[in-house]
Every structure is written in structure tokens, then in C-alpha cells.
Amino acid sequence: MDFGVVLQTDPPAARVIELARRAELYGFSHVWTFDSHLLWEEPFVIYSQILSTTRKVIVGPMVTNPATRDWTVTASLFATLNEMFGNRTICGIGRGDSAVRVINGKPVTLANLREAIEVIRPLANGGTAQYKGNSLRFPWSEGSELPIWIAAYGPRALALTGEIADGFILQLADPDITAWSIAAVRKAAGDAGRDPTSVKICVAAPAYITDGTPEGQQHGLDQCRWFGGMVGNHVADIVARYGTDGGAQVPKALTEYIAGREGYDYNSHGKAGNDHTSFVPDSIVDRFCLVGPVDEQVRRLKELEALGVDQFSLYLQHDAKDATLAAYGEKVIPAVKVRVAAKT
């Protein structure tokens, strides 16, 4: 299993760049960021600095969307970074949440998401795309390579992911929902004539290392409660389509917890202490996130790995950023990624 970290591009940018640098030193393979241009700083500018100060990590958004940039601009950003730093980018993309809702927009349709990927992928991979009646390519992008991973929750989005994506991003760590989602993606991949195991699986969720005391556990849950509110934004769309009892289409474990949701303040998006997430119970935080001592973190990660998860990316939006990176680098990652013995 690979490990990634998800950062907010909250100023100062130098702090974001330093956290990314430390993540690489601790053994993380991917550095992702939010992409919401009004709430935080523009991530692609910061990516260039992260890439220049690191050697190996793969960098990209979790997640961008087709609505806030022209698709050819998005492709050009990735291809330019690849030319500068040698194919160290990845594109996480979805229908859109905070980046579009803050400007009173709406998430794009799945058809629109498909169309965007059909433009971004060939352009950012040195090929030709059909766009607005033109056949376009970047004459300078030969050799650029960009994997595209789709973030999805609902049945139709999971089907699209299995059909066309290089990877699948699930933004929660509940094992039952993870198993259901992976099965849906792999079925769709097989139905499309693809090798189901060729679609990489990434589970992304906050991780908080606790000291094993009840007080420490409660503090960790409170620090990660914001995540249930963020996931709830997407779940609300699913409930609007399928209802709270989606039957075989949508598991209740994903939808029923938002019954008490009354609204959401994007000014507090992704922040610990967000008072618009009080509807999220401790049980959901515990299921969706990894909160607990090191041995519990390792147990949960091995459970996810057994389900077919290729990468766990931890959100680092709480009061223990440095301590979490250190604990993962020194204890958690070595326990999950056991090294081969030099002599047997």
C-alpha cells in the first residue's frame, strides 16, 4: 500500500510546501491538495514549488473539477508541470463541491465530467483532443503522462470510474462502504472490457493518532468531525436522487447519517471545529476516519489493504499535523509496509 497526504493550500504557502517536503522524507508517495480557488490559494502555483523542493512525490488535486477552469487550461497546467519536473503529477477529478458551490454554481453532470476527461487526458498525455469543433494538441508536450483518478460515491459515478478512470478515490475509510464501492468500480471495469484490477483504489480520510485514553480519543474524533460534514455534501446529492433507503443501489451506512443535516457553511469547509457538522455522530467519525493509537491505525489500514486498497491518503486538517506525519513516517507506514529481509 502506498501512502499520500492531503493538504489545504491555506496560507502561508511556505507551510504547505514544507509539509509536503516532510511528507516525502517520512515515506509518503503522493501529495494531494484541495482545489478551491476562493477558499484557499491556487494549488497549481504551489505544486511547482512542491515539485521543485522534493525528488519523488507525485502531486495533484483531490480533487479538481471541470467547471472552474477551461479543460484545455487544466491539461496545460499538468503537461507544463510534467515537462518541468518529469511526469510527477496526477489528476484527481470529480463533479465539484466547494469550488463551484461557493460561487453559486452546481456540480457538473457525469456526462460533462466524461467529456472533460476526454479532453484533459489526451492533451496532458501528449496526444490530440477534439474540443469545440477543433482538433487540438500541445506541440511541446511529447512524453507527458497524466493518470486520471475519479472521486465518486454514487452508483452512476462509480460506474463511470470503472469504465474510464485510471484510479478511484473514495473519500472515507468505512470498510463496508469501501468494499461496496470497490466492487461497483471493478464490475463496471469488467463490463467495459477492462481488467478490473487495473483501476487503482485510493481511500482518503483524516487520520489522528491518539494516546489511548478516552479523553484523547474524544479529542481526535472532535478534530475530525468536519470530514463527515464534507462527505455529507456529496451524500445529500445521492439522497436527493436515490432517497435515504437506496436498497441495493446505495448502502444505508452511507446515507442515513445526514438526516439531521440542516445546512453547511463553506467558510468553515475542511476545518476542525466547523459548527455546521454537529449532526455528525462520533460513530460516523470513527467509521469514516482513522482515529486511535498507532496499533489501531495499523489494524484499520491492513483491513483496507485486504479489501484491495492501493493507497491510503490522510487528510491533515487538524491540530496535530506535524505529530501525525511523524507518527505515520516512524511507526505506522513501517508497520504496514514491511521491508523484505536482506538475508534469509
mmCIF file of C-alpha atoms in Angstrom:
data_model
loop_
_atom_site.group_PDB
_atom_site.id
_atom_site.type_symbol
_atom_site.label_atom_id
_atom_site.label_comp_id
_atom_site.label_asym_id
_atom_site.label_seq_id
_atom_site.Cartn_x
_atom_site.Cartn_y
_atom_site.Cartn_z
ATOM 1 C CA MET A 1 0.000 0.000 0.000
ATOM 2 C CA ASP A 2 1.176 3.491 -0.887
ATOM 3 C CA PHE A 3 0.583 6.487 1.360
ATOM 4 C CA GLY A 4 -0.432 10.006 0.453
ATOM 5 C CA VAL A 5 -1.197 13.182 2.337
ATOM 6 C CA VAL A 6 -3.949 15.686 1.515
ATOM 7 C CA LEU A 7 -3.162 19.328 2.327
ATOM 8 C CA GLN A 8 -5.153 22.545 2.198
ATOM 9 C CA THR A 9 -3.436 25.370 0.323
ATOM 10 C CA ASP A 10 -4.125 27.688 3.243
ATOM 11 C CA PRO A 11 -1.565 30.485 3.554
ATOM 12 C CA PRO A 12 1.246 30.706 4.130
ATOM 13 C CA ALA A 13 2.087 28.625 1.082
ATOM 14 C CA ALA A 14 5.554 28.046 2.510
ATOM 15 C CA ARG A 15 3.959 25.955 5.281
ATOM 16 C CA VAL A 16 2.155 23.793 2.710
ATOM 17 C CA ILE A 17 5.389 23.292 0.790
ATOM 18 C CA GLU A 18 7.247 22.385 3.976
ATOM 19 C CA LEU A 19 4.597 19.818 4.978
ATOM 20 C CA ALA A 20 4.891 18.276 1.517
ATOM 21 C CA ARG A 21 8.676 18.126 1.844
ATOM 22 C CA ARG A 22 8.394 16.462 5.250
ATOM 23 C CA ALA A 23 5.828 14.008 3.911
ATOM 24 C CA GLU A 24 8.323 12.805 1.310
ATOM 25 C CA LEU A 25 11.019 12.398 3.952
ATOM 26 C CA TYR A 26 8.616 10.278 6.011
ATOM 27 C CA GLY A 27 7.906 7.928 3.103
ATOM 28 C CA PHE A 28 4.712 9.294 1.577
ATOM 29 C CA SER A 29 4.498 8.738 -2.181
ATOM 30 C CA HIS A 30 1.756 11.273 -3.012
ATOM 31 C CA VAL A 31 0.955 14.842 -2.009
ATOM 32 C CA TRP A 32 -2.582 15.940 -2.824
ATOM 33 C CA THR A 33 -4.315 19.248 -2.121
ATOM 34 C CA PHE A 34 -7.811 20.656 -2.056
ATOM 35 C CA ASP A 35 -8.645 22.725 -5.159
ATOM 36 C CA SER A 36 -10.993 25.570 -4.223
ATOM 37 C CA HIS A 37 -9.701 28.867 -5.537
ATOM 38 C CA LEU A 38 -11.765 31.218 -3.341
ATOM 39 C CA LEU A 39 -11.387 29.423 -0.024
ATOM 40 C CA TRP A 40 -7.647 28.835 -0.355
ATOM 41 C CA GLU A 41 -4.685 29.699 -2.555
ATOM 42 C CA GLU A 42 -4.375 28.466 -6.146
ATOM 43 C CA PRO A 43 -2.859 24.970 -5.891
ATOM 44 C CA PHE A 44 -1.124 24.703 -9.261
ATOM 45 C CA VAL A 45 1.189 27.582 -8.392
ATOM 46 C CA ILE A 46 2.094 25.795 -5.186
ATOM 47 C CA TYR A 47 2.585 22.460 -6.988
ATOM 48 C CA SER A 48 5.526 23.904 -8.890
ATOM 49 C CA GLN A 49 7.235 24.778 -5.612
ATOM 50 C CA ILE A 50 6.435 21.412 -4.021
ATOM 51 C CA LEU A 51 7.875 19.611 -7.033
ATOM 52 C CA SER A 52 10.989 21.767 -7.028
ATOM 53 C CA THR A 53 11.739 21.079 -3.377
ATOM 54 C CA THR A 54 11.075 17.310 -3.491
ATOM 55 C CA ARG A 55 12.523 14.451 -5.524
ATOM 56 C CA LYS A 56 9.943 11.716 -5.988
ATOM 57 C CA VAL A 57 6.460 12.522 -4.678
ATOM 58 C CA ILE A 58 3.543 12.614 -7.096
ATOM 59 C CA VAL A 59 1.492 15.801 -6.807
ATOM 60 C CA GLY A 60 -2.080 16.672 -7.760
ATOM 61 C CA PRO A 61 -5.534 17.857 -6.678
ATOM 62 C CA MET A 62 -8.003 15.913 -4.564
ATOM 63 C CA VAL A 63 -9.994 16.971 -6.377
ATOM 64 C CA THR A 64 -10.300 19.391 -9.268
ATOM 65 C CA ASN A 65 -13.455 19.738 -11.373
ATOM 66 C CA PRO A 66 -14.469 20.569 -14.974
ATOM 67 C CA ALA A 67 -16.302 23.791 -14.104
ATOM 68 C CA THR A 68 -13.795 26.319 -12.763
ATOM 69 C CA ARG A 69 -11.091 26.104 -15.433
ATOM 70 C CA ASP A 70 -11.267 25.604 -19.167
ATOM 71 C CA TRP A 71 -10.428 21.964 -19.809
ATOM 72 C CA THR A 72 -7.517 22.854 -22.081
ATOM 73 C CA VAL A 73 -6.087 25.083 -19.328
ATOM 74 C CA THR A 74 -6.274 22.212 -16.845
ATOM 75 C CA ALA A 75 -4.486 19.920 -19.278
ATOM 76 C CA SER A 76 -1.840 22.552 -19.971
ATOM 77 C CA LEU A 77 -1.139 23.033 -16.263
ATOM 78 C CA PHE A 78 -0.415 19.331 -15.806
ATOM 79 C CA ALA A 79 1.582 18.972 -19.023
ATOM 80 C CA THR A 80 3.696 22.003 -18.119
ATOM 81 C CA LEU A 81 4.494 20.615 -14.669
ATOM 82 C CA ASN A 82 5.387 17.286 -16.264
ATOM 83 C CA GLU A 83 7.755 18.987 -18.705
ATOM 84 C CA MET A 84 9.390 20.845 -15.844
ATOM 85 C CA PHE A 85 9.596 18.024 -13.303
ATOM 86 C CA GLY A 86 9.346 14.740 -15.176
ATOM 87 C CA ASN A 87 5.862 13.197 -15.010
ATOM 88 C CA ARG A 88 5.237 13.639 -11.308
ATOM 89 C CA THR A 89 1.618 14.773 -11.482
ATOM 90 C CA ILE A 90 -1.745 13.082 -11.030
ATOM 91 C CA CYS A 91 -5.245 14.407 -11.654
ATOM 92 C CA GLY A 92 -7.944 13.668 -9.116
ATOM 93 C CA ILE A 93 -11.209 14.963 -10.563
ATOM 94 C CA GLY A 94 -14.887 14.929 -9.654
ATOM 95 C CA ARG A 95 -18.136 16.744 -10.283
ATOM 96 C CA GLY A 96 -17.181 19.630 -7.985
ATOM 97 C CA ASP A 97 -18.084 20.732 -4.477
ATOM 98 C CA SER A 98 -16.738 23.819 -2.706
ATOM 99 C CA ALA A 99 -15.024 25.308 -5.763
ATOM 100 C CA VAL A 100 -18.339 25.555 -7.616
ATOM 101 C CA ARG A 101 -20.862 25.866 -4.793
ATOM 102 C CA VAL A 102 -19.133 28.907 -3.250
ATOM 103 C CA ILE A 103 -19.742 30.831 -6.487
ATOM 104 C CA ASN A 104 -23.376 29.639 -6.550
ATOM 105 C CA GLY A 105 -22.668 27.028 -9.180
ATOM 106 C CA LYS A 106 -23.611 23.372 -9.235
ATOM 107 C CA PRO A 107 -21.601 20.179 -9.623
ATOM 108 C CA VAL A 108 -21.335 19.217 -13.285
ATOM 109 C CA THR A 109 -23.207 16.260 -14.721
ATOM 110 C CA LEU A 110 -21.473 12.936 -15.134
ATOM 111 C CA ALA A 111 -21.776 13.369 -18.902
ATOM 112 C CA ASN A 112 -19.902 16.659 -18.592
ATOM 113 C CA LEU A 113 -17.268 15.020 -16.385
ATOM 114 C CA ARG A 114 -16.749 12.330 -19.021
ATOM 115 C CA GLU A 115 -16.412 14.951 -21.771
ATOM 116 C CA ALA A 116 -13.858 16.899 -19.733
ATOM 117 C CA ILE A 117 -11.730 13.811 -19.156
ATOM 118 C CA GLU A 118 -11.877 13.031 -22.874
ATOM 119 C CA VAL A 119 -10.208 16.418 -23.472
ATOM 120 C CA ILE A 120 -7.830 16.627 -20.494
ATOM 121 C CA ARG A 121 -6.463 13.079 -20.788
ATOM 122 C CA PRO A 122 -5.215 13.105 -24.398
ATOM 123 C CA LEU A 123 -3.852 16.661 -24.213
ATOM 124 C CA ALA A 124 -1.963 16.026 -20.958
ATOM 125 C CA ASN A 125 -0.619 12.759 -22.347
ATOM 126 C CA GLY A 126 0.912 14.282 -25.467
ATOM 127 C CA GLY A 127 -1.977 13.405 -27.756
ATOM 128 C CA THR A 128 -4.790 15.073 -29.673
ATOM 129 C CA ALA A 129 -8.233 16.033 -28.346
ATOM 130 C CA GLN A 130 -11.430 17.117 -30.032
ATOM 131 C CA TYR A 131 -12.694 20.313 -28.400
ATOM 132 C CA LYS A 132 -15.315 22.821 -29.565
ATOM 133 C CA GLY A 133 -15.100 21.594 -33.130
ATOM 134 C CA ASN A 134 -11.300 21.702 -33.258
ATOM 135 C CA SER A 135 -8.587 19.075 -33.194
ATOM 136 C CA LEU A 136 -6.074 20.323 -30.635
ATOM 137 C CA ARG A 137 -2.751 19.309 -29.157
ATOM 138 C CA PHE A 138 0.168 20.834 -27.274
ATOM 139 C CA PRO A 139 3.145 20.860 -29.666
ATOM 140 C CA TRP A 140 5.529 20.929 -26.707
ATOM 141 C CA SER A 141 4.095 18.104 -24.535
ATOM 142 C CA GLU A 142 5.629 14.961 -26.058
ATOM 143 C CA GLY A 143 6.299 12.412 -23.329
ATOM 144 C CA SER A 144 3.882 13.891 -20.782
ATOM 145 C CA GLU A 145 1.990 11.277 -18.769
ATOM 146 C CA LEU A 146 -1.020 12.026 -16.558
ATOM 147 C CA PRO A 147 -3.082 9.386 -14.728
ATOM 148 C CA ILE A 148 -6.666 10.490 -14.044
ATOM 149 C CA TRP A 149 -8.430 9.268 -10.905
ATOM 150 C CA ILE A 150 -12.129 9.963 -10.349
ATOM 151 C CA ALA A 151 -13.624 10.739 -6.937
ATOM 152 C CA ALA A 152 -17.046 9.103 -6.644
ATOM 153 C CA TYR A 153 -19.751 7.950 -4.224
ATOM 154 C CA GLY A 154 -22.993 7.210 -6.096
ATOM 155 C CA PRO A 155 -23.730 4.218 -8.362
ATOM 156 C CA ARG A 156 -23.553 6.114 -11.653
ATOM 157 C CA ALA A 157 -20.316 7.869 -10.725
ATOM 158 C CA LEU A 158 -18.777 4.580 -9.610
ATOM 159 C CA ALA A 159 -19.777 3.041 -12.936
ATOM 160 C CA LEU A 160 -18.137 5.880 -14.868
ATOM 161 C CA THR A 161 -14.999 5.453 -12.765
ATOM 162 C CA GLY A 162 -14.733 1.768 -13.564
ATOM 163 C CA GLU A 163 -15.351 2.443 -17.229
ATOM 164 C CA ILE A 164 -12.757 5.161 -17.902
ATOM 165 C CA ALA A 165 -10.595 6.099 -14.890
ATOM 166 C CA ASP A 166 -7.033 5.102 -14.087
ATOM 167 C CA GLY A 167 -7.898 5.227 -10.407
ATOM 168 C CA PHE A 168 -10.785 5.582 -7.961
ATOM 169 C CA ILE A 169 -10.784 7.976 -4.995
ATOM 170 C CA LEU A 170 -13.146 7.167 -2.123
ATOM 171 C CA GLN A 171 -13.209 9.936 0.443
ATOM 172 C CA LEU A 172 -13.974 7.904 3.555
ATOM 173 C CA ALA A 173 -12.471 4.837 5.241
ATOM 174 C CA ASP A 174 -15.526 2.840 6.314
ATOM 175 C CA PRO A 175 -14.688 -0.795 5.424
ATOM 176 C CA ASP A 176 -18.234 -1.805 4.422
ATOM 177 C CA ILE A 177 -18.715 1.199 2.121
ATOM 178 C CA THR A 178 -15.199 0.686 0.781
ATOM 179 C CA ALA A 179 -15.932 -2.942 -0.109
ATOM 180 C CA TRP A 180 -19.236 -1.998 -1.794
ATOM 181 C CA SER A 181 -17.633 0.844 -3.746
ATOM 182 C CA ILE A 182 -14.656 -1.198 -4.938
ATOM 183 C CA ALA A 183 -16.971 -3.985 -6.078
ATOM 184 C CA ALA A 184 -19.055 -1.487 -8.082
ATOM 185 C CA VAL A 185 -15.986 0.037 -9.735
ATOM 186 C CA ARG A 186 -14.480 -3.323 -10.603
ATOM 187 C CA LYS A 187 -17.750 -4.630 -12.003
ATOM 188 C CA ALA A 188 -18.049 -1.578 -14.234
ATOM 189 C CA ALA A 189 -14.454 -2.015 -15.376
ATOM 190 C CA GLY A 190 -15.078 -5.649 -16.252
ATOM 191 C CA ASP A 191 -18.299 -4.794 -18.070
ATOM 192 C CA ALA A 192 -16.314 -2.263 -20.133
ATOM 193 C CA GLY A 193 -13.808 -4.932 -21.149
ATOM 194 C CA ARG A 194 -11.073 -3.696 -18.830
ATOM 195 C CA ASP A 195 -9.015 -5.611 -16.295
ATOM 196 C CA PRO A 196 -10.877 -4.753 -13.059
ATOM 197 C CA THR A 197 -7.635 -4.745 -11.076
ATOM 198 C CA SER A 198 -6.112 -2.146 -13.409
ATOM 199 C CA VAL A 199 -8.096 0.611 -11.687
ATOM 200 C CA LYS A 200 -6.075 1.815 -8.713
ATOM 201 C CA ILE A 201 -8.005 2.274 -5.464
ATOM 202 C CA CYS A 202 -7.341 5.194 -3.120
ATOM 203 C CA VAL A 203 -9.109 5.662 0.201
ATOM 204 C CA ALA A 204 -8.726 9.177 1.598
ATOM 205 C CA ALA A 205 -9.708 10.168 5.132
ATOM 206 C CA PRO A 206 -8.413 12.093 8.144
ATOM 207 C CA ALA A 207 -6.041 10.218 10.423
ATOM 208 C CA TYR A 208 -5.447 11.271 14.030
ATOM 209 C CA ILE A 209 -3.044 9.471 16.371
ATOM 210 C CA THR A 210 -4.347 9.321 19.945
ATOM 211 C CA ASP A 211 -2.728 8.336 23.239
ATOM 212 C CA GLY A 212 -5.180 5.545 24.039
ATOM 213 C CA THR A 213 -7.126 7.438 26.702
ATOM 214 C CA PRO A 214 -10.869 8.155 26.417
ATOM 215 C CA GLU A 215 -10.118 11.877 26.556
ATOM 216 C CA GLY A 216 -7.577 11.603 23.767
ATOM 217 C CA GLN A 217 -9.963 9.566 21.638
ATOM 218 C CA GLN A 218 -12.744 12.124 22.065
ATOM 219 C CA HIS A 219 -10.402 14.957 21.134
ATOM 220 C CA GLY A 220 -9.344 13.109 17.984
ATOM 221 C CA LEU A 221 -12.955 12.483 16.991
ATOM 222 C CA ASP A 222 -13.794 16.153 17.509
ATOM 223 C CA GLN A 223 -10.822 17.232 15.404
ATOM 224 C CA CYS A 224 -12.006 15.049 12.502
ATOM 225 C CA ARG A 225 -15.757 15.672 12.706
ATOM 226 C CA TRP A 226 -15.542 18.233 9.884
ATOM 227 C CA PHE A 227 -14.933 15.357 7.468
ATOM 228 C CA GLY A 228 -18.390 13.892 7.984
ATOM 229 C CA GLY A 229 -19.831 17.275 7.043
ATOM 230 C CA MET A 230 -17.743 17.450 3.874
ATOM 231 C CA VAL A 231 -18.774 13.946 2.825
ATOM 232 C CA GLY A 232 -22.359 14.906 3.646
ATOM 233 C CA ASN A 233 -22.361 17.475 0.847
ATOM 234 C CA HIS A 234 -21.943 14.688 -1.679
ATOM 235 C CA VAL A 235 -24.208 12.280 0.172
ATOM 236 C CA ALA A 236 -27.007 14.872 0.105
ATOM 237 C CA ASP A 237 -26.887 14.769 -3.704
ATOM 238 C CA ILE A 238 -27.111 10.979 -3.627
ATOM 239 C CA VAL A 239 -30.066 11.059 -1.218
ATOM 240 C CA ALA A 240 -31.819 13.552 -3.479
ATOM 241 C CA ARG A 241 -31.552 11.037 -6.321
ATOM 242 C CA TYR A 242 -31.992 7.683 -4.573
ATOM 243 C CA GLY A 243 -33.624 8.550 -1.242
ATOM 244 C CA THR A 244 -32.386 7.566 2.224
ATOM 245 C CA ASP A 245 -33.236 3.930 1.501
ATOM 246 C CA GLY A 246 -31.411 3.244 -1.734
ATOM 247 C CA GLY A 247 -31.689 -0.510 -1.259
ATOM 248 C CA ALA A 248 -29.058 -2.375 -3.213
ATOM 249 C CA GLN A 249 -28.078 0.794 -5.086
ATOM 250 C CA VAL A 250 -26.743 2.774 -2.117
ATOM 251 C CA PRO A 251 -25.895 1.339 1.327
ATOM 252 C CA LYS A 252 -27.671 2.927 4.295
ATOM 253 C CA ALA A 253 -24.299 3.207 6.008
ATOM 254 C CA LEU A 254 -23.515 5.988 3.530
ATOM 255 C CA THR A 255 -26.790 7.896 3.532
ATOM 256 C CA GLU A 256 -28.682 7.629 6.795
ATOM 257 C CA TYR A 257 -26.386 9.749 8.948
ATOM 258 C CA ILE A 258 -27.237 13.021 7.186
ATOM 259 C CA ALA A 259 -30.848 13.014 8.440
ATOM 260 C CA GLY A 260 -30.047 15.844 10.853
ATOM 261 C CA ARG A 261 -28.130 17.922 8.310
ATOM 262 C CA GLU A 262 -29.608 21.435 8.067
ATOM 263 C CA GLY A 263 -27.020 23.319 6.038
ATOM 264 C CA TYR A 264 -23.346 23.876 5.521
ATOM 265 C CA ASP A 265 -21.019 26.855 5.881
ATOM 266 C CA TYR A 266 -18.312 26.738 3.233
ATOM 267 C CA ASN A 267 -16.348 29.393 5.107
ATOM 268 C CA SER A 268 -15.564 26.587 7.573
ATOM 269 C CA HIS A 269 -15.069 23.924 4.900
ATOM 270 C CA GLY A 270 -12.447 21.362 5.831
ATOM 271 C CA LYS A 271 -11.711 22.960 9.198
ATOM 272 C CA ALA A 272 -11.707 21.369 12.628
ATOM 273 C CA GLY A 273 -14.380 22.951 14.789
ATOM 274 C CA ASN A 274 -16.795 23.567 11.906
ATOM 275 C CA ASP A 275 -20.071 24.175 13.778
ATOM 276 C CA HIS A 276 -22.139 23.020 10.793
ATOM 277 C CA THR A 277 -21.039 19.433 11.367
ATOM 278 C CA SER A 278 -22.680 18.893 14.752
ATOM 279 C CA PHE A 279 -25.102 16.462 13.086
ATOM 280 C CA VAL A 280 -22.215 14.010 12.539
ATOM 281 C CA PRO A 281 -22.147 11.475 15.423
ATOM 282 C CA ASP A 282 -18.999 10.015 16.934
ATOM 283 C CA SER A 283 -19.815 6.640 15.369
ATOM 284 C CA ILE A 284 -19.625 8.116 11.852
ATOM 285 C CA VAL A 285 -16.351 9.915 12.566
ATOM 286 C CA ASP A 286 -14.931 6.658 13.900
ATOM 287 C CA ARG A 287 -16.064 4.723 10.809
ATOM 288 C CA PHE A 288 -15.165 7.309 8.180
ATOM 289 C CA CYS A 289 -11.802 8.352 9.696
ATOM 290 C CA LEU A 290 -8.815 6.672 11.331
ATOM 291 C CA VAL A 291 -8.783 7.897 14.921
ATOM 292 C CA GLY A 292 -6.871 5.928 17.538
ATOM 293 C CA PRO A 293 -3.435 4.772 18.719
ATOM 294 C CA VAL A 294 -0.792 3.516 16.306
ATOM 295 C CA ASP A 295 -1.775 -0.145 16.608
ATOM 296 C CA GLU A 296 -5.405 0.690 15.774
ATOM 297 C CA GLN A 297 -4.293 2.738 12.770
ATOM 298 C CA VAL A 298 -2.255 -0.209 11.521
ATOM 299 C CA ARG A 299 -5.171 -2.619 12.036
ATOM 300 C CA ARG A 300 -7.549 -0.401 10.050
ATOM 301 C CA LEU A 301 -5.027 0.095 7.263
ATOM 302 C CA LYS A 302 -4.378 -3.625 6.898
ATOM 303 C CA GLU A 303 -8.150 -4.154 6.761
ATOM 304 C CA LEU A 304 -8.392 -1.650 3.915
ATOM 305 C CA GLU A 305 -5.420 -3.200 2.154
ATOM 306 C CA ALA A 306 -7.113 -6.612 2.303
ATOM 307 C CA LEU A 307 -10.149 -5.074 0.559
ATOM 308 C CA GLY A 308 -7.947 -4.055 -2.370
ATOM 309 C CA VAL A 309 -6.957 -0.511 -1.435
ATOM 310 C CA ASP A 310 -3.728 0.511 -3.172
ATOM 311 C CA GLN A 311 -3.240 3.860 -1.454
ATOM 312 C CA PHE A 312 -4.348 5.477 1.784
ATOM 313 C CA SER A 313 -4.178 9.268 1.731
ATOM 314 C CA LEU A 314 -4.637 11.025 5.028
ATOM 315 C CA TYR A 315 -6.248 14.436 5.341
ATOM 316 C CA LEU A 316 -4.127 16.639 7.572
ATOM 317 C CA GLN A 317 -6.689 19.242 8.666
ATOM 318 C CA HIS A 318 -6.454 19.217 12.460
ATOM 319 C CA ASP A 319 -4.261 20.401 15.328
ATOM 320 C CA ALA A 320 -1.635 17.644 15.057
ATOM 321 C CA LYS A 321 -0.243 17.955 11.542
ATOM 322 C CA ASP A 322 3.429 17.548 12.391
ATOM 323 C CA ALA A 323 2.839 14.846 15.010
ATOM 324 C CA THR A 324 0.670 12.836 12.611
ATOM 325 C CA LEU A 325 3.248 12.977 9.811
ATOM 326 C CA ALA A 326 5.962 11.884 12.239
ATOM 327 C CA ALA A 327 3.912 9.041 13.725
ATOM 328 C CA TYR A 328 2.998 7.738 10.291
ATOM 329 C CA GLY A 329 6.538 8.013 8.996
ATOM 330 C CA GLU A 330 8.210 6.439 12.003
ATOM 331 C CA LYS A 331 5.620 3.902 13.160
ATOM 332 C CA VAL A 332 2.544 3.381 11.011
ATOM 333 C CA ILE A 333 3.997 3.145 7.495
ATOM 334 C CA PRO A 334 6.852 0.801 8.544
ATOM 335 C CA ALA A 335 4.307 -1.466 10.261
ATOM 336 C CA VAL A 336 2.111 -1.666 7.148
ATOM 337 C CA LYS A 337 4.871 -1.751 4.519
ATOM 338 C CA VAL A 338 7.082 -4.461 5.989
ATOM 339 C CA ARG A 339 10.514 -4.485 4.342
ATOM 340 C CA VAL A 340 11.896 -7.600 2.723
ATOM 341 C CA ALA A 341 14.666 -9.213 4.761
ATOM 342 C CA ALA A 342 18.176 -8.695 3.428
ATOM 343 C CA LYS A 343 19.157 -12.268 4.366
ATOM 344 C CA THR A 344 17.010 -15.314 4.888
#
